[in-house]
PDB file of C-alpha atoms in Angstrom:
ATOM      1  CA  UNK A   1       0.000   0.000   0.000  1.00 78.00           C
ATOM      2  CA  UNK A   2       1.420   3.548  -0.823  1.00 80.00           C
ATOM      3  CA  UNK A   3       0.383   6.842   0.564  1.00 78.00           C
ATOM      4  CA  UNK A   4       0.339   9.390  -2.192  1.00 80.00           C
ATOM      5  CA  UNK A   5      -1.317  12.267  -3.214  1.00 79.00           C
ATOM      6  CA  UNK A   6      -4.808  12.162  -5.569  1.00 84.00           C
ATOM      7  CA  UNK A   7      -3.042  13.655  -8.286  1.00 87.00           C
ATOM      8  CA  UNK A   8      -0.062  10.949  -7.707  1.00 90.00           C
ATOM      9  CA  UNK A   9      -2.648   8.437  -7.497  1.00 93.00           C
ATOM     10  CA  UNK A  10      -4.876   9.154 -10.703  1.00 94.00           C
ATOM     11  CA  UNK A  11      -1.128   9.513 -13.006  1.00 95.00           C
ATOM     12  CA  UNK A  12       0.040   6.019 -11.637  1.00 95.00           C
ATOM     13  CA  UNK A  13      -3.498   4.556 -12.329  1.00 96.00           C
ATOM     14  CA  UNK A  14      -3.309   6.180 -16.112  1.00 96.00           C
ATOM     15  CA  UNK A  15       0.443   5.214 -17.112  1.00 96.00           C
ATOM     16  CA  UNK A  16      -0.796   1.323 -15.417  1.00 94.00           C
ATOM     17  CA  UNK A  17       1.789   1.441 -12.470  1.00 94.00           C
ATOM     18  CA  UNK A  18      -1.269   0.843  -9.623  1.00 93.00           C
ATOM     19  CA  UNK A  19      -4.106  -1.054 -10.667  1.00 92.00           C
ATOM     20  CA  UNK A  20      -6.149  -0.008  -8.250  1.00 93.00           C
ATOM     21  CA  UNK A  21      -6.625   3.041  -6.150  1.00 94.00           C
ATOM     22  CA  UNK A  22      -8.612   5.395  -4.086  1.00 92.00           C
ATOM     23  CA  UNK A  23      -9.255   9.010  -4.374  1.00 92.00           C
ATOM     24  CA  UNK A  24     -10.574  11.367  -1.999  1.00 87.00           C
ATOM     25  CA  UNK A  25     -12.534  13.270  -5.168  1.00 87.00           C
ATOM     26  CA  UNK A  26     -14.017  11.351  -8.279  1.00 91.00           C
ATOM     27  CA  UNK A  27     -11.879  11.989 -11.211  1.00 93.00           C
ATOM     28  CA  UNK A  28     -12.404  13.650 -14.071  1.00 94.00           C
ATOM     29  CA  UNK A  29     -10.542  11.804 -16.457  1.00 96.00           C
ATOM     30  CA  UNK A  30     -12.506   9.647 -19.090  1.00 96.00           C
ATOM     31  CA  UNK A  31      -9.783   6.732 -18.636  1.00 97.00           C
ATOM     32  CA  UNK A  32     -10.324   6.174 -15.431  1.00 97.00           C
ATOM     33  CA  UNK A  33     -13.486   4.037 -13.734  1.00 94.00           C
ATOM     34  CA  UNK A  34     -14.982   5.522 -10.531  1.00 95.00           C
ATOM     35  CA  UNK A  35     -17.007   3.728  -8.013  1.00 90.00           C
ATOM     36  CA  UNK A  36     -18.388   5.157  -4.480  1.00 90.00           C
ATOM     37  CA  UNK A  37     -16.436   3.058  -1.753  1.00 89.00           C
ATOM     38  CA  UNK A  38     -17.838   5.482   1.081  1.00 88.00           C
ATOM     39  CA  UNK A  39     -18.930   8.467   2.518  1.00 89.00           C
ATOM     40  CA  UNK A  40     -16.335  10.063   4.577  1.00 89.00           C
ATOM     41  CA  UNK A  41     -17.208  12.609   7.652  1.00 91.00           C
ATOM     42  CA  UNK A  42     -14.877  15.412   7.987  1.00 95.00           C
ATOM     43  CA  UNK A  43     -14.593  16.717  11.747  1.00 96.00           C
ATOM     44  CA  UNK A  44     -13.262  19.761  13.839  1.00 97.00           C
ATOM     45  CA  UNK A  45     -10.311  18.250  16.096  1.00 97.00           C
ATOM     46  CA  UNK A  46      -8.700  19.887  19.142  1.00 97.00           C
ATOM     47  CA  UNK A  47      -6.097  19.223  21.707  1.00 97.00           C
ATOM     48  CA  UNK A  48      -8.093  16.855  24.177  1.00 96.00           C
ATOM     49  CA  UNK A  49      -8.110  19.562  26.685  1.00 96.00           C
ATOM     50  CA  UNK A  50      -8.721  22.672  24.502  1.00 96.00           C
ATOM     51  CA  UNK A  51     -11.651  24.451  25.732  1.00 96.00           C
ATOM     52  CA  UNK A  52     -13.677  23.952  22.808  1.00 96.00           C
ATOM     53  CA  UNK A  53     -13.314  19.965  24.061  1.00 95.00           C
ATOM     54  CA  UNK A  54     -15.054  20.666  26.978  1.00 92.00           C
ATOM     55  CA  UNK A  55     -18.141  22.289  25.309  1.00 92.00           C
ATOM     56  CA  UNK A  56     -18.498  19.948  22.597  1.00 85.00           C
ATOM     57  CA  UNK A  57     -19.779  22.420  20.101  1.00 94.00           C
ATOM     58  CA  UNK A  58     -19.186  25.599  18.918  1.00 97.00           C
ATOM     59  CA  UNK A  59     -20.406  28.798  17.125  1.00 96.00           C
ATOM     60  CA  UNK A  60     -19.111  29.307  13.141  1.00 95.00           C
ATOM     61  CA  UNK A  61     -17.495  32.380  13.800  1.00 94.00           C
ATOM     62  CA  UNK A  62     -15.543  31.247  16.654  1.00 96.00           C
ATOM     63  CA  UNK A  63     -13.099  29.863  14.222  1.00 96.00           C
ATOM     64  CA  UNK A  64     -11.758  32.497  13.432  1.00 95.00           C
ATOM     65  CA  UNK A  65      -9.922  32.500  16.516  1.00 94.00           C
ATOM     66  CA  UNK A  66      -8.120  29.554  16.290  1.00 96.00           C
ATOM     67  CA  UNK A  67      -4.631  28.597  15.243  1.00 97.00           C
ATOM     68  CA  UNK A  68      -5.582  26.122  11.933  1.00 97.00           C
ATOM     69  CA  UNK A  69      -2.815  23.343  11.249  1.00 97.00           C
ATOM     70  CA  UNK A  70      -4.075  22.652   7.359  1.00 95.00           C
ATOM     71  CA  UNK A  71      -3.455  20.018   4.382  1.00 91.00           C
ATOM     72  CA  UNK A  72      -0.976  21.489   2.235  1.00 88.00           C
ATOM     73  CA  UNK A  73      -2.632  23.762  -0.755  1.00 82.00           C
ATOM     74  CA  UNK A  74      -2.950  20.810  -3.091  1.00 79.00           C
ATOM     75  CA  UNK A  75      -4.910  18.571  -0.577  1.00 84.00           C
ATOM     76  CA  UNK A  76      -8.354  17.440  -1.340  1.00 84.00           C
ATOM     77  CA  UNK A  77      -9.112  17.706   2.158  1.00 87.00           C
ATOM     78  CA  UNK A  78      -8.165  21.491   2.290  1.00 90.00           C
ATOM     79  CA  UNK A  79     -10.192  22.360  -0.733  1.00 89.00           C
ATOM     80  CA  UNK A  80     -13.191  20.908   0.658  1.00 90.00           C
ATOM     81  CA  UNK A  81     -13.150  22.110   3.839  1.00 92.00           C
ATOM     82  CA  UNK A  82     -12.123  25.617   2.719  1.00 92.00           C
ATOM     83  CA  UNK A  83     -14.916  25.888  -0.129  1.00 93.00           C
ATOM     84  CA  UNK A  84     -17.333  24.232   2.658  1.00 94.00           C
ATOM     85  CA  UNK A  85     -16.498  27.354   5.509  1.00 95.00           C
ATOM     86  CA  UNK A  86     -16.654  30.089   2.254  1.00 95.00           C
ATOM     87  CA  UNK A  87     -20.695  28.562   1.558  1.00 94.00           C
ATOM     88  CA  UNK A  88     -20.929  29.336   4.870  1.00 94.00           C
ATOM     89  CA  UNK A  89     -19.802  32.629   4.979  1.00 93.00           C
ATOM     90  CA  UNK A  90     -15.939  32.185   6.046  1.00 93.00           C
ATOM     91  CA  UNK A  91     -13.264  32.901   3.827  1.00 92.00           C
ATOM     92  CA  UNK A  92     -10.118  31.029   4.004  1.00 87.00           C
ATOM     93  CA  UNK A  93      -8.448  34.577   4.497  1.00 90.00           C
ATOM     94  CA  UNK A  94     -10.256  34.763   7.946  1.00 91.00           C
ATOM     95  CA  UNK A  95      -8.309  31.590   9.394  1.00 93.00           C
ATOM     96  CA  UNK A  96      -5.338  32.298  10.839  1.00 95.00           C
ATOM     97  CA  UNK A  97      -3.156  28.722   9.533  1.00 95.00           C
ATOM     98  CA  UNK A  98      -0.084  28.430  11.858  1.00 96.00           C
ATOM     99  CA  UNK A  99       0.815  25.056   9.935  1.00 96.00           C
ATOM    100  CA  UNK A 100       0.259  23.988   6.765  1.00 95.00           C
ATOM    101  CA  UNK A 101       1.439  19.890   6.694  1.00 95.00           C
ATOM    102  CA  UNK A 102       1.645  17.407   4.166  1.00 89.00           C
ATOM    103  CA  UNK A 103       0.030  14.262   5.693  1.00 90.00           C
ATOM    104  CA  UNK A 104      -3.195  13.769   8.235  1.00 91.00           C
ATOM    105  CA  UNK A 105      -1.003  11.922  10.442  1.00 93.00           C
ATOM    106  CA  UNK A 106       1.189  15.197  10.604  1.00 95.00           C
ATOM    107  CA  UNK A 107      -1.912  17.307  11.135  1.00 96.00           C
ATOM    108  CA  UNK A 108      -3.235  15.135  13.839  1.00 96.00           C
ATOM    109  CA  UNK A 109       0.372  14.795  15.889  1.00 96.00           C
ATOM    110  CA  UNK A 110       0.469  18.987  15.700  1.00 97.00           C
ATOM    111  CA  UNK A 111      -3.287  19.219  16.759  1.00 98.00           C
ATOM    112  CA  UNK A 112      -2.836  16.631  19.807  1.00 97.00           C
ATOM    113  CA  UNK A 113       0.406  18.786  20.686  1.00 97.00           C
ATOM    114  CA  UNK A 114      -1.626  21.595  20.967  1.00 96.00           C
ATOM    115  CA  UNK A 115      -0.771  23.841  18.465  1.00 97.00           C
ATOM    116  CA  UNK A 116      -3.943  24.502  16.738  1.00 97.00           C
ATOM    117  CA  UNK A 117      -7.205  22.895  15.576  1.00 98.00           C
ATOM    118  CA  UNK A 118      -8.166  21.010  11.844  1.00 97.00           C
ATOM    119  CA  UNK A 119     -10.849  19.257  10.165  1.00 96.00           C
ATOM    120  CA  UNK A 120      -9.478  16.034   9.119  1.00 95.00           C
ATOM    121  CA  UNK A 121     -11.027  12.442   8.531  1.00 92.00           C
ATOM    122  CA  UNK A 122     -12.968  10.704  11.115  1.00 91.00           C
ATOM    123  CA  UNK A 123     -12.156   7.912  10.197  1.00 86.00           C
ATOM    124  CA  UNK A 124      -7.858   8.848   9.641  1.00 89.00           C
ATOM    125  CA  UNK A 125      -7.831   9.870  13.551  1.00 93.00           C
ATOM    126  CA  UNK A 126      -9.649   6.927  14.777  1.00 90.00           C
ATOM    127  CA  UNK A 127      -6.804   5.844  16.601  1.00 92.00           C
ATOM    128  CA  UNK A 128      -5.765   9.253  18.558  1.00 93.00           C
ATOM    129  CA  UNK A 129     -10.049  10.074  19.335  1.00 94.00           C
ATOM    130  CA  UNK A 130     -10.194   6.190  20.879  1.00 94.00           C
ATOM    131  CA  UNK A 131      -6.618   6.869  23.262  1.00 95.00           C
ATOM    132  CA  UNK A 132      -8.624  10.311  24.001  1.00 95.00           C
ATOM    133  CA  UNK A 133      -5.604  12.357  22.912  1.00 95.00           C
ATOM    134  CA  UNK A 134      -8.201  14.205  20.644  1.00 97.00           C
ATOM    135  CA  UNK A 135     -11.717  15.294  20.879  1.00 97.00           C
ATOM    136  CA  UNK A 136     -13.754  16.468  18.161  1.00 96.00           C
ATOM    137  CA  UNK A 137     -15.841  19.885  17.955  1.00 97.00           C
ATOM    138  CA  UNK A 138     -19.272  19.985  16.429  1.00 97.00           C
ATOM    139  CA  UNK A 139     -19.899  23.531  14.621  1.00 97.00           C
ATOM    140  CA  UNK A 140     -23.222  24.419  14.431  1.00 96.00           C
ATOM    141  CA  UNK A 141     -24.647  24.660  10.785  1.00 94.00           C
ATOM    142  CA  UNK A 142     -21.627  22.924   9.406  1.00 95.00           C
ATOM    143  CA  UNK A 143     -21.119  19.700   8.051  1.00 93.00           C
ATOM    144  CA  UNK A 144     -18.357  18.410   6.051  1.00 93.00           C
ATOM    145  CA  UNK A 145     -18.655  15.062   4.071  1.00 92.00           C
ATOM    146  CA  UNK A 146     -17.172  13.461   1.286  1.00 90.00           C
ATOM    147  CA  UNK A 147     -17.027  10.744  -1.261  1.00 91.00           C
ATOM    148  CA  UNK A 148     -14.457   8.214  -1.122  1.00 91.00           C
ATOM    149  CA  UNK A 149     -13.599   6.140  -4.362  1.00 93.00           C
ATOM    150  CA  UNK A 150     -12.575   3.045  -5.990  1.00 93.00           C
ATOM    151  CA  UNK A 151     -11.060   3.753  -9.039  1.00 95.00           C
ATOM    152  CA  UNK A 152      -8.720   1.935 -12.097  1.00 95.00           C
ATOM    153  CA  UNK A 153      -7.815   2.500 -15.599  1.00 96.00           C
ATOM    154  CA  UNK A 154     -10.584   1.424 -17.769  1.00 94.00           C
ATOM    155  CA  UNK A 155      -8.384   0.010 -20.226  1.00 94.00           C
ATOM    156  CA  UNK A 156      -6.494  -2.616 -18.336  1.00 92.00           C
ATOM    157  CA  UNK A 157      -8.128  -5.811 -17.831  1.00 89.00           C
ATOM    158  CA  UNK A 158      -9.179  -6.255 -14.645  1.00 86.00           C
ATOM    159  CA  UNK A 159      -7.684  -9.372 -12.708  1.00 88.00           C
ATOM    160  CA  UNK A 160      -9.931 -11.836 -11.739  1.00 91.00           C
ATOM    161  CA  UNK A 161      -8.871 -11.264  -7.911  1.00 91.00           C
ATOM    162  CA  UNK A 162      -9.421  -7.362  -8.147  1.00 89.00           C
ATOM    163  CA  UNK A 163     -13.433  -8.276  -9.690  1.00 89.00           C
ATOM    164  CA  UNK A 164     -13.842 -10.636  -6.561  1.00 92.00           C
ATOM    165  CA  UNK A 165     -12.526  -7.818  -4.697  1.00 89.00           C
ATOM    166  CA  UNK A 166     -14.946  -5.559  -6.076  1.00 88.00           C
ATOM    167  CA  UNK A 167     -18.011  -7.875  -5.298  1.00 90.00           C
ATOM    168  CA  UNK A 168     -16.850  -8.126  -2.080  1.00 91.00           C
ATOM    169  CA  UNK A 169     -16.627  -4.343  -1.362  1.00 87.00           C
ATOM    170  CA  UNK A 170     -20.375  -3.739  -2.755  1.00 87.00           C
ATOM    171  CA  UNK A 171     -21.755  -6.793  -0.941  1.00 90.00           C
ATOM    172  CA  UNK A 172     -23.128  -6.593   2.572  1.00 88.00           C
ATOM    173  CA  UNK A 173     -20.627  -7.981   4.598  1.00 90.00           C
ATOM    174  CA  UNK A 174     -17.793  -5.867   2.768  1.00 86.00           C
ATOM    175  CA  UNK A 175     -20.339  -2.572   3.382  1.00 83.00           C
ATOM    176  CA  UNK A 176     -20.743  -3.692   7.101  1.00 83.00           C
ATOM    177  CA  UNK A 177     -16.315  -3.566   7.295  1.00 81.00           C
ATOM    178  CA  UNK A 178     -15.914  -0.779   5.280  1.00 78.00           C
ATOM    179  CA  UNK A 179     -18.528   2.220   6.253  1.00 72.00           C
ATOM    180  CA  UNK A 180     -16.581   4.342   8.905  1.00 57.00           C
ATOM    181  CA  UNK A 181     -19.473   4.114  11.270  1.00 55.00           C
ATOM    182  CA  UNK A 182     -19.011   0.021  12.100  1.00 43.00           C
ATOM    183  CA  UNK A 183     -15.424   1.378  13.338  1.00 43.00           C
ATOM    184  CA  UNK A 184     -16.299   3.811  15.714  1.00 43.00           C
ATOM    185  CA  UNK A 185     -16.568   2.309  19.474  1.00 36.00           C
TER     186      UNK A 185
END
């Protein structure tokens, strides 16, 4: 398994170095096949004893007070949670971003040391939300989802363990493992 960036991900799929991948948005290109794996949930993370912790949820305009730890500019993540806040009346300009960092595991280490807050996958910071290092925030009015894909190059054939795959992942018992929700305790 490698950890790259969409962009990384869709040029390996199209020059047939990955035959498989998954993006974070549903590409555009023509070659490529896109299926819905799941729906992702975006949340507001803070240091586990940030006062926003304590309260559980907050007001929209209260983050603009924060220190933001982002995605860096290219990030999928980023774009959707910035375009998200500016429907909502909050321009990127108004958060003050101490850290911009190029992984979620990066952005979740510099949120649980306290250096600022992020919206990041649920299901990414499973790990440091069960330990209790992190608590997520609910903003009123806001919610932040996305659509995770499946996708290959439509012209390679497809390998008779990648179609089993497939069948598995849209069948109930692969839906049951794979929606986000089963994993939360």
């Amino acid at each position: 398994v490698e950890v790259l960036s969409r962009q990384s991900v869709e040029e390996k799929l199209l020059t047939k170095q990955l035959h498989i991948g998954v993006l974070s948005i549903e590409s555009k290109n023509k070659e490529l096949e896109c299926w819905p794996l799941f729906t992702d949930d975006l949340v507001l993370i803070v240091v586990a004893n940030h006062p926003w912790a304590i309260r559980g949820e907050i007001a929209l305009a209260e983050l603009k007070d924060a220190d933001w730890i982002l995605r860096e500019g290219g990030a999928a993540t980023r774009q959707l949670v910035t375009s998200t806040l500016e429907e909502h009346g909050l321009s990127a300009d108004d958060l003050h971003v101490a850290m911009e960092l190029g992984s979620v595991e990066a952005v979740e280490a510099a949120v649980e040391a306290g250096h600022g807050v992020s919206f990041v996958s649920r299901v990414a910071v499973q790990r440091g939300l069960q330990l209790g290092r992190i608590k997520t925030v609910n903003v009123q009015g806001l919610t932040v989802l996305r659509q995770i894909f499946l996708a290959r190059n439509r012209h390679r054939i497809c390998t008779c363990a990648q179609l089993r795959f497939r069948e598995f992942l849209e069948s109930g018992e692969g839906k049951r493992i794979i929606e986000p929700e089963a994993a939360i305790v």
